[in-house]
Coordinates of C-alpha atoms in Angstrom, one line a residue:
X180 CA -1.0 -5.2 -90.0
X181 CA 1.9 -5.0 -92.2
X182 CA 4.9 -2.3 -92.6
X183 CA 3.8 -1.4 -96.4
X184 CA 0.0 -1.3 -94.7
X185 CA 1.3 0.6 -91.7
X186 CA 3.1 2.8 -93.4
X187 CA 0.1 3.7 -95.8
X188 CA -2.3 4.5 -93.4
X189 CA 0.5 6.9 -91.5
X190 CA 1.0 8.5 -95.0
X191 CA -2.9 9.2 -95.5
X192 CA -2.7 10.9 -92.1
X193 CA 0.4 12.9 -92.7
X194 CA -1.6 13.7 -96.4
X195 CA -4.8 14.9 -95.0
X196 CA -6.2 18.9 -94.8
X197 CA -4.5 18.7 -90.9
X198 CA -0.6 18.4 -92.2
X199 CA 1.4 20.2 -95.2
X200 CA 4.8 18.7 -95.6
X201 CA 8.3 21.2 -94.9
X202 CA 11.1 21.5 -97.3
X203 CA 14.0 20.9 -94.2
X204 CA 14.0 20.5 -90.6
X205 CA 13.0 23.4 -88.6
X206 CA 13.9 22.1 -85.2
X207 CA 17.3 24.2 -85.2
X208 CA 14.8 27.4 -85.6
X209 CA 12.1 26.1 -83.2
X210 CA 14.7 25.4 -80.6
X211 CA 16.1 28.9 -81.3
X212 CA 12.9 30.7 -81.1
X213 CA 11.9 28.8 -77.8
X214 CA 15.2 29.7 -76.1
X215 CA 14.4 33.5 -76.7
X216 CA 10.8 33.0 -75.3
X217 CA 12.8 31.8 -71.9
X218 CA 15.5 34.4 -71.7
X219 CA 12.3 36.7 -72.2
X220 CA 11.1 35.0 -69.1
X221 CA 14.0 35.4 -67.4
X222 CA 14.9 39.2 -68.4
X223 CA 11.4 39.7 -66.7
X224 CA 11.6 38.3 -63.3
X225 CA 9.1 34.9 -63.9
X226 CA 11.9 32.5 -63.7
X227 CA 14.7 33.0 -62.2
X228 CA 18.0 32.0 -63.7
X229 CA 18.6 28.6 -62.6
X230 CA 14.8 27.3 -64.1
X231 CA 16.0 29.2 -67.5
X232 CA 18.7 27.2 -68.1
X233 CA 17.3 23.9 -67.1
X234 CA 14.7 24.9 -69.5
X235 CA 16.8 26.0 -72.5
X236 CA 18.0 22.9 -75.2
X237 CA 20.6 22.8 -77.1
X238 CA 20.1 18.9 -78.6
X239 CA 16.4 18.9 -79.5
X240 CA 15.4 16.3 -82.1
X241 CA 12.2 16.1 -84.2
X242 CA 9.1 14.6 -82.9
X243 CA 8.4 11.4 -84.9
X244 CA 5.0 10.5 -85.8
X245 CA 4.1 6.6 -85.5
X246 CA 0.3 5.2 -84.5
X247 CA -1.1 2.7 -82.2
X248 CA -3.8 0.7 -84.2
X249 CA -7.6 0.8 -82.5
X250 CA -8.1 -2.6 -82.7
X251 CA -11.7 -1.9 -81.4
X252 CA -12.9 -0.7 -84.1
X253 CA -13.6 -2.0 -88.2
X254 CA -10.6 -1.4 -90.3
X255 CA -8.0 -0.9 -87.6
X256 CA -8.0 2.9 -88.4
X257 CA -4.6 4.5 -86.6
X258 CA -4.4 6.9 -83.7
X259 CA -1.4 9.2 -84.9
X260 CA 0.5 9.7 -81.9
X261 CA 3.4 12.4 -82.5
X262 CA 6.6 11.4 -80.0
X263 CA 7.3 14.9 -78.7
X264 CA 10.5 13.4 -76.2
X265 CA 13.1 16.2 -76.7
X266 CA 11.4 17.9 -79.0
X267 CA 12.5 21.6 -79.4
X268 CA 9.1 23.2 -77.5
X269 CA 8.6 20.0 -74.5
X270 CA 9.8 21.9 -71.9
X271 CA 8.0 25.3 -73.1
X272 CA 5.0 23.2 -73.4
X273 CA 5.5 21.7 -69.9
X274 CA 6.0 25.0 -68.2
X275 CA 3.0 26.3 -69.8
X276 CA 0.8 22.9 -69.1
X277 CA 2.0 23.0 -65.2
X278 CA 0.5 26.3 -64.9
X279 CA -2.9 25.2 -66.6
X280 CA -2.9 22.1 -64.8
X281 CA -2.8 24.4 -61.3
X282 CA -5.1 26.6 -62.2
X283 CA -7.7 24.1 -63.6
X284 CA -10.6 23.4 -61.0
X285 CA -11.3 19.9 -60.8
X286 CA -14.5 20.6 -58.5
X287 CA -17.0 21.1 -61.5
X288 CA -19.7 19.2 -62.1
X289 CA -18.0 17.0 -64.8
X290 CA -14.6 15.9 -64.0
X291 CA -13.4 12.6 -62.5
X292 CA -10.3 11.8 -61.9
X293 CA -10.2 8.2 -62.4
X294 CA -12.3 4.9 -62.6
X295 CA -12.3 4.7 -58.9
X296 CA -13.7 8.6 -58.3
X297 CA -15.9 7.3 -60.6
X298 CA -17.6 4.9 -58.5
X299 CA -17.5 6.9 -55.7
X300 CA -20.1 9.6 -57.0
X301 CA -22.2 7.3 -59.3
X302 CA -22.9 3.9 -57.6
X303 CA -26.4 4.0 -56.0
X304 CA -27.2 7.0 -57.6
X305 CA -30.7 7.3 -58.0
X306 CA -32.4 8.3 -61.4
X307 CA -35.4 9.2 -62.2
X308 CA -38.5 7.6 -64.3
X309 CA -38.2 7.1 -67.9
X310 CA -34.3 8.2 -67.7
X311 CA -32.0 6.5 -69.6
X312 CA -28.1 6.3 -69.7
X313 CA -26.0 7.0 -72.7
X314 CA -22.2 7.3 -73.8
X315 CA -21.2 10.1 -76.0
X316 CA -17.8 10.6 -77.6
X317 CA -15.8 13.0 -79.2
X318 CA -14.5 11.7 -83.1
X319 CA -10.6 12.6 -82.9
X320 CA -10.7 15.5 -80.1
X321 CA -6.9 16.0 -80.0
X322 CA -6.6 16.2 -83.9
X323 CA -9.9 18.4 -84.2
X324 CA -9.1 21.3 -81.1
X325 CA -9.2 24.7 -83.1
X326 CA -6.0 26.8 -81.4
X327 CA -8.5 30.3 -82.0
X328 CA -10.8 28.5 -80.4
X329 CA -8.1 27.5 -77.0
X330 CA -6.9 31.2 -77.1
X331 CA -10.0 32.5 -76.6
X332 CA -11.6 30.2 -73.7
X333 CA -7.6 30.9 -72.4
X334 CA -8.8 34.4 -72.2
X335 CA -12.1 33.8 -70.9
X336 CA -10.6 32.0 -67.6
X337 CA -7.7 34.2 -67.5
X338 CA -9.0 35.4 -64.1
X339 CA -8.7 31.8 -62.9
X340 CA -5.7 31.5 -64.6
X341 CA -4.0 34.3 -63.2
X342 CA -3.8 32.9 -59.7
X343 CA -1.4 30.1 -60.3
X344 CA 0.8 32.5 -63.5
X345 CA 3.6 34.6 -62.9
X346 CA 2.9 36.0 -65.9
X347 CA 1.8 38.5 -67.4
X348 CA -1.5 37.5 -70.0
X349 CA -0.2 38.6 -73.5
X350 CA 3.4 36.4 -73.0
X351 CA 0.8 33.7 -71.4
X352 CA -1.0 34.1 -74.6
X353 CA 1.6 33.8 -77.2
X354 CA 3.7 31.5 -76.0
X355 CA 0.7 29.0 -75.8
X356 CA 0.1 30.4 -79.7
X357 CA 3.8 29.8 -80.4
X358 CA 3.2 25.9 -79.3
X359 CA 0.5 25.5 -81.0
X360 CA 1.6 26.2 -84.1
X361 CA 4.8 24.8 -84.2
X362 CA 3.6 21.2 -84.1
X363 CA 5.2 19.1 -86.7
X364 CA 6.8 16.0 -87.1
X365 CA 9.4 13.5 -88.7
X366 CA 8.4 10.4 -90.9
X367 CA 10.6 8.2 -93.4
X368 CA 13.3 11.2 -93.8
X369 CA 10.6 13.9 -95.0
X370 CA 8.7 16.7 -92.2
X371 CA 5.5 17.7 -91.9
X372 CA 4.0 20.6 -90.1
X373 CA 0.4 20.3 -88.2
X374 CA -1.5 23.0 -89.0
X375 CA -4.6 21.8 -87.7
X376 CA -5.7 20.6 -84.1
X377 CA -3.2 19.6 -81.5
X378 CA -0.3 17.0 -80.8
X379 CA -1.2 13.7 -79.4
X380 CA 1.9 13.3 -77.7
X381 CA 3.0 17.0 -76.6
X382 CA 2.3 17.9 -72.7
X383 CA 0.3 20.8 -73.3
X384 CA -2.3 18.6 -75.5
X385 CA -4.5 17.1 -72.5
X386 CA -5.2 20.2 -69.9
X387 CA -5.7 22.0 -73.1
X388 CA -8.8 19.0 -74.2
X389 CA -9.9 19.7 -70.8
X390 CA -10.5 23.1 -70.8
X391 CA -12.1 23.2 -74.2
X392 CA -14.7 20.0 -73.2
X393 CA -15.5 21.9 -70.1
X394 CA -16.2 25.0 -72.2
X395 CA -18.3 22.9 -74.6
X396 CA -20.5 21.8 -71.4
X397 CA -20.9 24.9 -70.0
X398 CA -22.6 26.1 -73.0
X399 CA -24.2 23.0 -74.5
X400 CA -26.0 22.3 -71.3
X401 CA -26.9 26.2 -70.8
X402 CA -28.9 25.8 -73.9
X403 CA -30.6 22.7 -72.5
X404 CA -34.5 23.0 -71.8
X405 CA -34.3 20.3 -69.2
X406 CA -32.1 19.1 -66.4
X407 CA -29.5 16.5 -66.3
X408 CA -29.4 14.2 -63.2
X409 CA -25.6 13.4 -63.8
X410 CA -22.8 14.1 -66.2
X411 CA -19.1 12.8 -66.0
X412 CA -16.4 13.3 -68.1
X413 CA -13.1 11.5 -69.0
X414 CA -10.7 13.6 -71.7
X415 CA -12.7 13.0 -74.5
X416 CA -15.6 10.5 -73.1
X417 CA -18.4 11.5 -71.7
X418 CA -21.4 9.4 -69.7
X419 CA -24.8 11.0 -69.1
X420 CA -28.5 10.6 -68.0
X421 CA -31.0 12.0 -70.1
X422 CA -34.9 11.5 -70.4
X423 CA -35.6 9.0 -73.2
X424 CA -37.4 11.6 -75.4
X425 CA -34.3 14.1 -75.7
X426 CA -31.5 12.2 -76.4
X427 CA -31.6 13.3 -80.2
X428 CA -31.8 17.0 -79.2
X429 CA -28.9 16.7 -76.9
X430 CA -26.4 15.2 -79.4
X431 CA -27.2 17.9 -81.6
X432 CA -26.8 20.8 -79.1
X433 CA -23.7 19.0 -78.3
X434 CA -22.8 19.0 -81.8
X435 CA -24.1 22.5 -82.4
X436 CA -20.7 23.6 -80.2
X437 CA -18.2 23.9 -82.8
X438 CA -18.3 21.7 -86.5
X439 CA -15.0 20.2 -85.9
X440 CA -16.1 18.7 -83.1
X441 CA -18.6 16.2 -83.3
X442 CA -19.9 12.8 -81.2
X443 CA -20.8 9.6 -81.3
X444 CA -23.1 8.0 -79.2
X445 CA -23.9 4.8 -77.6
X446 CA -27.1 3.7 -75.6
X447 CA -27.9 0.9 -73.2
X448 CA -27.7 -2.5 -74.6
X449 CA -30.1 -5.3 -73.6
X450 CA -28.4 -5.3 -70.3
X451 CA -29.4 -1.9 -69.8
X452 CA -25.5 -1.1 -69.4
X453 CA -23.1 1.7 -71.7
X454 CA -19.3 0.8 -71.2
X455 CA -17.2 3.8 -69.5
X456 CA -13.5 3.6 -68.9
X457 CA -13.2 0.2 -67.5
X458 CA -16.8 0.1 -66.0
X459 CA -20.2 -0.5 -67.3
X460 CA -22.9 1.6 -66.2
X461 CA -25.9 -0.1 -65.5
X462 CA -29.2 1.2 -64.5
X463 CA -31.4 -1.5 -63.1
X464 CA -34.7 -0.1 -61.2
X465 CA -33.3 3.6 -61.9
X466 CA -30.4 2.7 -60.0
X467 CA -27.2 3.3 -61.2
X468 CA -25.0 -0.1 -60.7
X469 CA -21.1 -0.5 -61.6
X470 CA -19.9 -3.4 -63.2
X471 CA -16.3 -4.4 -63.8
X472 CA -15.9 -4.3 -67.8
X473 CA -13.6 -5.8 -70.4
X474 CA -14.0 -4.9 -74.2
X475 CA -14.6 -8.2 -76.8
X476 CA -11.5 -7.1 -78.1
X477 CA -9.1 -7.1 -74.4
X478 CA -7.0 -10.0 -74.7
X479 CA -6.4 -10.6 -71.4
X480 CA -3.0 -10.8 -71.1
X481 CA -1.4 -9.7 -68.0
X482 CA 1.9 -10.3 -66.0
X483 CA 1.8 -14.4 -66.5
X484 CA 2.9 -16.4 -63.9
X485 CA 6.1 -18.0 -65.8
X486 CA 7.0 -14.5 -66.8
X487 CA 10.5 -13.5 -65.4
X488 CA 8.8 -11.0 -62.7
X489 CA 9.4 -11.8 -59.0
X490 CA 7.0 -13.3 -57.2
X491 CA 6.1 -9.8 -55.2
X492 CA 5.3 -8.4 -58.3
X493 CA 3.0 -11.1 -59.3
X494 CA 1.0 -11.1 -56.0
X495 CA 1.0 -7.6 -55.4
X496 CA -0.5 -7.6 -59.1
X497 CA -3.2 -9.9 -58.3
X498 CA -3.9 -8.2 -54.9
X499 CA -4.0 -5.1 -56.7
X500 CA -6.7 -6.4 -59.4
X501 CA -8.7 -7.7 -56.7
X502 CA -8.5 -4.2 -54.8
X503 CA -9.8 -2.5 -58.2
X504 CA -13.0 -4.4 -58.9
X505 CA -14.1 -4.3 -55.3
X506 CA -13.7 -0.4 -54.8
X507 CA -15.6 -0.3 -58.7
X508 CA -18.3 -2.8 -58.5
X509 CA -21.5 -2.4 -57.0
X510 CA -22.0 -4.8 -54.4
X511 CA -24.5 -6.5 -57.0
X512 CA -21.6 -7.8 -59.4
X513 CA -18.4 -7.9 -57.2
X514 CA -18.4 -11.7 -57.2
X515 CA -19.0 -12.1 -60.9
X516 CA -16.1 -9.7 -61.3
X517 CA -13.6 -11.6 -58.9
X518 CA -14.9 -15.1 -60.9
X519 CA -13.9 -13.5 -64.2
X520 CA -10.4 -12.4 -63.0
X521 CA -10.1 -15.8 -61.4
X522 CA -10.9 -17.4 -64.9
X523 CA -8.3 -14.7 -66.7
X524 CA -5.4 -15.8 -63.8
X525 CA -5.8 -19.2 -64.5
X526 CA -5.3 -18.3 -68.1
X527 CA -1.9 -16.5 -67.5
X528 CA -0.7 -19.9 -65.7
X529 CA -1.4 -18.6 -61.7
X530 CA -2.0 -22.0 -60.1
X531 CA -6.2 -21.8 -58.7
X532 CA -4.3 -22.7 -54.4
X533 CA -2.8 -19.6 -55.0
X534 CA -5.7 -17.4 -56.7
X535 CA -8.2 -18.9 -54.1
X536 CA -5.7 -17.7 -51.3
X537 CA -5.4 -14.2 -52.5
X538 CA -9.3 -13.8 -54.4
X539 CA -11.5 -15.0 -52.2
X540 CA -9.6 -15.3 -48.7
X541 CA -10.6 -12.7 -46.2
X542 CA -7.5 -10.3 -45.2
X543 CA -6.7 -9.8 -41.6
X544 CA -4.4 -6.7 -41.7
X545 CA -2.4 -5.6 -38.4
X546 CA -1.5 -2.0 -37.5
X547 CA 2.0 -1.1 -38.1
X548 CA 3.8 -0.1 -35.0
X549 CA 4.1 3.7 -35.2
X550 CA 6.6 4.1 -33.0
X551 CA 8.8 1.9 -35.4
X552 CA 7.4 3.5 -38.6
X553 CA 8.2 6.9 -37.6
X554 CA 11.7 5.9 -37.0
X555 CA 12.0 4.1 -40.5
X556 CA 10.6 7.4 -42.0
X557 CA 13.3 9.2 -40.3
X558 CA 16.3 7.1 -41.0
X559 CA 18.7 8.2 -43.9
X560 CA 18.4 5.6 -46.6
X561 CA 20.1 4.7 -50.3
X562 CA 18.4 3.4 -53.2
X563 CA 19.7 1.7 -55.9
X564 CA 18.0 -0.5 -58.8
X565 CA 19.0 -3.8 -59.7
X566 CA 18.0 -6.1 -62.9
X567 CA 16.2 -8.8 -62.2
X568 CA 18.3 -12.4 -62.7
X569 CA 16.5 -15.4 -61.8
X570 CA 18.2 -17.0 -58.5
X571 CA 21.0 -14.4 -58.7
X572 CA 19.3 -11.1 -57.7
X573 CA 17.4 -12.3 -55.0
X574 CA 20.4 -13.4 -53.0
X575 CA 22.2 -9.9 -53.7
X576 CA 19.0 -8.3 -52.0
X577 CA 19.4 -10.9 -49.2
X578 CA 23.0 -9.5 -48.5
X579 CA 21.8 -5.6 -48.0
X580 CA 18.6 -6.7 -46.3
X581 CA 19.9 -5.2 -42.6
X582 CA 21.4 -2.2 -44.8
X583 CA 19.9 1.3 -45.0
X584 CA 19.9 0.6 -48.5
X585 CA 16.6 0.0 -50.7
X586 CA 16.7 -1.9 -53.7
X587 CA 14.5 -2.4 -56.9
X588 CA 14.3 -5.0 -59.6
X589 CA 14.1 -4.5 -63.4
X590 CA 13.4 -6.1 -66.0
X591 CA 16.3 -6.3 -68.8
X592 CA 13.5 -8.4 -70.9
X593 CA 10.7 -6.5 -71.6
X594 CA 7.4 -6.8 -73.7
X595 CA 8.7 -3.7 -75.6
X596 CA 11.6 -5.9 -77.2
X597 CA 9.2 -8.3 -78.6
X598 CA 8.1 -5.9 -80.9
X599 CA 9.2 -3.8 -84.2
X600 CA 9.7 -0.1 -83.7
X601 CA 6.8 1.9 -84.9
X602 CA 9.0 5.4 -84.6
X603 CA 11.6 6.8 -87.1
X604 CA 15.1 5.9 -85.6
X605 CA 16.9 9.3 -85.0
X606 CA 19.7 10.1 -87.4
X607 CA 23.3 9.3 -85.4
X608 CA 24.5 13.2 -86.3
X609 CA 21.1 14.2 -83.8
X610 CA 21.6 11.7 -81.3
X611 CA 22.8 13.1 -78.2
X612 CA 23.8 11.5 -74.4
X613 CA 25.8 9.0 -76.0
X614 CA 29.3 7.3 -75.5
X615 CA 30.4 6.8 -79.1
X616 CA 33.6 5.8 -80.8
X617 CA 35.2 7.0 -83.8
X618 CA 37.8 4.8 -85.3
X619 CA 41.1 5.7 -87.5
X620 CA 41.5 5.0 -91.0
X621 CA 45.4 3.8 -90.6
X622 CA 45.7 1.4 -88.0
X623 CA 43.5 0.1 -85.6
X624 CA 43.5 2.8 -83.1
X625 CA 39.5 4.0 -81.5
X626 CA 38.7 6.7 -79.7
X627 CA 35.9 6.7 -76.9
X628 CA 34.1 10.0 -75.8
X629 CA 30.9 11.2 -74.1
X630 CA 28.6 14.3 -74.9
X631 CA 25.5 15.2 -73.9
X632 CA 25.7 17.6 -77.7
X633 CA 24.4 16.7 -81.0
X634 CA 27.0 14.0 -81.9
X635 CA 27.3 16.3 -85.0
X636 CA 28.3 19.2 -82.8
X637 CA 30.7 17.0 -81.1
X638 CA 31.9 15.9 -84.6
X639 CA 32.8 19.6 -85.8
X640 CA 34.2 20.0 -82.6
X641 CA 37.1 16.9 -82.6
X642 CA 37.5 18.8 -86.8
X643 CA 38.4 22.1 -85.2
X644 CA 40.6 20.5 -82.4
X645 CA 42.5 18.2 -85.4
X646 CA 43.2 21.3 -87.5
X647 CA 43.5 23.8 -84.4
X648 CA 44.2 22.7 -81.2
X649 CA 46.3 19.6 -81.6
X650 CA 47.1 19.0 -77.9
X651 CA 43.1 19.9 -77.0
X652 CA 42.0 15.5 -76.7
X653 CA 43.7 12.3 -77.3
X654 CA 41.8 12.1 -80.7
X655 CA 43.6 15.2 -81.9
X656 CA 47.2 14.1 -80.7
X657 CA 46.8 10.7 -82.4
X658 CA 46.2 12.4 -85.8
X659 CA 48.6 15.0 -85.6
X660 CA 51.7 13.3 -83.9
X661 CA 51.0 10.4 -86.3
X662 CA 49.7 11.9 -89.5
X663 CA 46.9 9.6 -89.6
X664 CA 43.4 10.6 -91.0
X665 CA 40.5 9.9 -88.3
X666 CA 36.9 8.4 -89.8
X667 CA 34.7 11.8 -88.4
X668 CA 32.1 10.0 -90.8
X669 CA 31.0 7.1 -89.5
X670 CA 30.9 7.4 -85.4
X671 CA 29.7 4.0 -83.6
X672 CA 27.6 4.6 -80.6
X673 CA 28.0 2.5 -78.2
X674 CA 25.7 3.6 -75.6
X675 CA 22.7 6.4 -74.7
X676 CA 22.2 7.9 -71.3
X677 CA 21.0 11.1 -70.0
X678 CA 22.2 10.4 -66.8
X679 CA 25.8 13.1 -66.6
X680 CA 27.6 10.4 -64.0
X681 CA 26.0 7.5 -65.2
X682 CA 27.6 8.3 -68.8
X683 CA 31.3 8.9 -67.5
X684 CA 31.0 5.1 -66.0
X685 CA 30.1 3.9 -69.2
X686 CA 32.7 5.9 -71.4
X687 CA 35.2 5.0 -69.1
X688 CA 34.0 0.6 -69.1
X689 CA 34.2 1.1 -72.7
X690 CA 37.4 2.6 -72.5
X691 CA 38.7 -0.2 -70.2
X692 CA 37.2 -2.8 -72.2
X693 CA 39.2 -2.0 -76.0
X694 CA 42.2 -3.4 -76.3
X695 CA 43.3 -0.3 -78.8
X696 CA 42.0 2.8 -77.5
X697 CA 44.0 5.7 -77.7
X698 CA 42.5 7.5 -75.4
X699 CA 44.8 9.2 -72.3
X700 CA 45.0 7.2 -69.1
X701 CA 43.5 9.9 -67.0
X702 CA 40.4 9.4 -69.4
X703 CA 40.1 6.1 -66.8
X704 CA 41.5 7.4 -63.4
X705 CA 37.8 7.3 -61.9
X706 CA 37.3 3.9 -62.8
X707 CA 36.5 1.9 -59.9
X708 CA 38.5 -0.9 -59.2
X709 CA 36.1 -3.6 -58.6
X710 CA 34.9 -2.2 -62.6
X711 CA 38.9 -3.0 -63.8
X712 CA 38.7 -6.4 -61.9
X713 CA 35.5 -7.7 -63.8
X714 CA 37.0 -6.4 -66.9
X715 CA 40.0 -8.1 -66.7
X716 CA 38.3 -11.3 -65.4
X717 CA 35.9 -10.9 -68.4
X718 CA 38.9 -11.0 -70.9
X719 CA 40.3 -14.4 -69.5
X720 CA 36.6 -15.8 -69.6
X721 CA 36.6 -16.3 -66.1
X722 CA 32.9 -16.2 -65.5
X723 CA 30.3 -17.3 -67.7
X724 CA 28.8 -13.6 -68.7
X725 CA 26.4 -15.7 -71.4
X726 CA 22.3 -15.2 -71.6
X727 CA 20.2 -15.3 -69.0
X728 CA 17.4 -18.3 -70.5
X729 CA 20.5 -21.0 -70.9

């Protein structure tokens, strides 16, 4: 898929009945209005002061809308994915999406938790005569969840609810409301306001799906004339056993629910099987069987062994494959399952000695000594990360090994840099943990600084301190004692972190490194020394500091 392609088929979203485009940004008044909801929660005793300002923002930015193509299906229709990172409402939305999350009851009849929970309840379950097994799914459930319809199942388990909220239900209520309708987004400089359905991308979006399938369920199956032998739900997908003459009727008592929300379905294939999750449910003699699955459309790419991971990584990632289809499969295909990953391996380049040693071999495993573990549980350790540098960061781990000190690799090359950037790049003026550098228009003189602001904020700040408080920064003294005009248009930045500490380091490298900052020497004071010494040896090319494939 092309950009002009890509870009189209974003456009048709954002130009369906579900958006309406804004005249301006409304993330100053969104952020605004969420900050009075929290000092509302404050002024009434359900958080206490130190969670309302961890929760208050000042440097929001606008969720940006970009989609991951479904490459399963004919056309390559998008999934419109809205990047809700900083948004003005993620950490309303989270505080309301913990509480839900608590107070959801993941005993019923329906939920799983995973592939593995799964297997656990449905392999060897017995079905009976003239049963079969389908697969229905739900077209677009994010983009098609009616909020009137999430208020009022909110209200009918507000008694459930109520246990795990410090709340009272009407400030429950509308603040949930508040999110909901304040879901917009940001694409190629214009905004866009989702008036319909919920955020893919904003943390109150999944418990929410939850709670409105399980309501579906509950009344769908009530209006059932016969019984179900098993149900199981994951988000939006749903695997069931019904008798072979009432699979019509279901879908359209399922469908029945609410017009927005409507399924698909999918029965056995020759094989007897519907794929679910990663599995494929098969029902040989009215058994139910798993089977490890992979769609026609998986590549089968995974970690390769030339890849610039460690070799932990890699065998902990084959050990870890190998631990997955033997807690899925039924006993019936667990050796066709470890042949196919063996035939995947041996396409990403794993050598068969070493696949045979780690597939098929039987594991011995020892007892740890618990006398010892108990003692490593107890002793006071550091951790640090590390990136990972082929014959470099192994011997650096080597040196702390008899150190209470724990380190972690990272990867500086990533599959992420190998492609284009579906998301709208935030404007500089919104960008915010940043160094940056602003230089001057009459000699050659830059200026470093930090801020965890808006840079624009910061901006109008280092204006007011040039006209006003002359002595205030460096910046300031620089223009004033020298008459010369700063360039407050056009800031550089040189680096983003949220971390506060990990910032200052940065700021004050960056500092280090310019050969005409005017910044103040105590802007550097904190600077370790072994930082200075690197810089200084970088300067007189010292050390080769060139990329890490040559």
């Amino acid at each position: 898929m092309n950009k002009s392609e890509y870009e189209r088929k974003i456009q048709s979203i954002l130009d369906s009945k579900e958006f309406r485009e804004v005249p301006k940004d409304p993330t100053q008044t969104i952020q605004n209005k969420c900050n009075k909801f929290i000092t509302t929660l404050c002024e009434r005793g359900y958080i206490s002061d130190q969670q309302a300002k961890q929760m208050k923002t000042y440097n929001s930015t606008c969720p940006r809308i970009y989609g991951n193509p479904k490459v399963h299906k004919p056309g390559n229709p998008l999934r419109p994915i809205i990047s809700s990172v900083n948004s003005p409402t993620s950490k309303l939305a989270k505080f309301v999406a913990d509480i839900l999350k608590s107070a959801y009851n993941p005993n019923n009849d329906y939920y799983i938790k995973d592939t593995f929970d799964f297997a656990n309840q449905i392999n060897d379950f017995q079905l009976p005569n003239n049963h079969k097994i389908a697969s229905f799914d739900v077209v677009n459930l994010f983009g098609n969840l009616d909020k009137n319809n999430i208020i009022k199942i909110l209200e009918k388990k507000w008694e459930q609810i109520q246990e795990h909220a410090n709340i009272d239900k009407e400030l429950f209520l509308e603040i949930t409301l508040f999110i909901l309708e304040n879901n917009y987004c940001t694409f190629r400089g214009k905004f866009y306001q989702q008036i319909f359905g919920c955020a893919m991308g904003s943390e109150i979006s999944p418990i929410l799906a939850l709670y409105v399938m399980d309501d579906l369920l509950d009344n769908s199956i009530s209006k059932l004339k016969f019984r179900i032998p098993f149900i199981k739900k994951f988000v939006d997908d749903i695997v069931l056993a019904l008798p072979e003459d009432q699979i019509e009727d279901t879908m359209r008592c399922f469908n029945s629910y609410c017009k927005d929300l409507q399924f698909t379905i999918e029965m056995e294939d020759q094989e007897q099987g519907v794929p679910f999750l990663d599995t494929k449910v098969h029902r040989q003699n009215n058994i139910v069987k798993l089977n490890w699955y992979r769609k026609n459309t998986s590549a089968n790419k995974f970690i390769n062994y030339h890849s610039d991971h460690s070799m932990n990584i890699k065998i902990n990632f084959i050990k870890g494959m190998k631990e997955r289809i033997i807690k899925i499969c039924h006993e019936t295909f667990k050796q066709n399952a470890l042949k196919t990953l063996f035939e995947i391996l041996r396409q990403n380049s794993y050598p068969a000695v070493l696949l045979n040693k780690l597939i098929y071999a039987s594991e011995t495993t020892t007892q740890p000594n618990v006398q010892q573990q108990e003692q490593k549980d107890t002793e006071e350790k550091l951790y640090a990360s590390l990136p990972n540098i082929k014959e470099l960061t192994s011997k650096i781990k080597s040196i702390f090994r008899d150190e209470k000190v724990l380190l972690t690799t990272y990867n500086k090359k990533t599959v992420k840099s190998l492609y284009s950037t579906l998301k709208d790049p935030i404007p500089t003026e919104l960008k915010s943990n940043v160094v940056y550098q602003l230089s001057c228009q009459d000699c050659r003189g830059v200026y470093v600084g930090q801020t965890s602001q808006w840079v624009k904020s910061r901006i109008s700040l280092h204006r007011s301190d040039i006209k006003k408080n002359k002595d205030r920064c460096a910046l300031a003294i620089h223009a004033n004692n020298l008459d010369h005009q700063i360039d407050l248009e056009n800031v550089k930045i040189l680096k983003m972190e949220k971390n506060y500490h990990k910032r200052l380091i940065h700021e004050m490298i960056e500092i280090k490194k310019g050969e005409y900052t005017i910044n103040k020497k105590s802007d550097i004071q904190k600077l370790s020394n072994i930082y200075s010494y690197l810089l200084e040896k970088e300067k007189e090319n010292e050390f080769y500091d060139g990329p890490l494939d040559e």
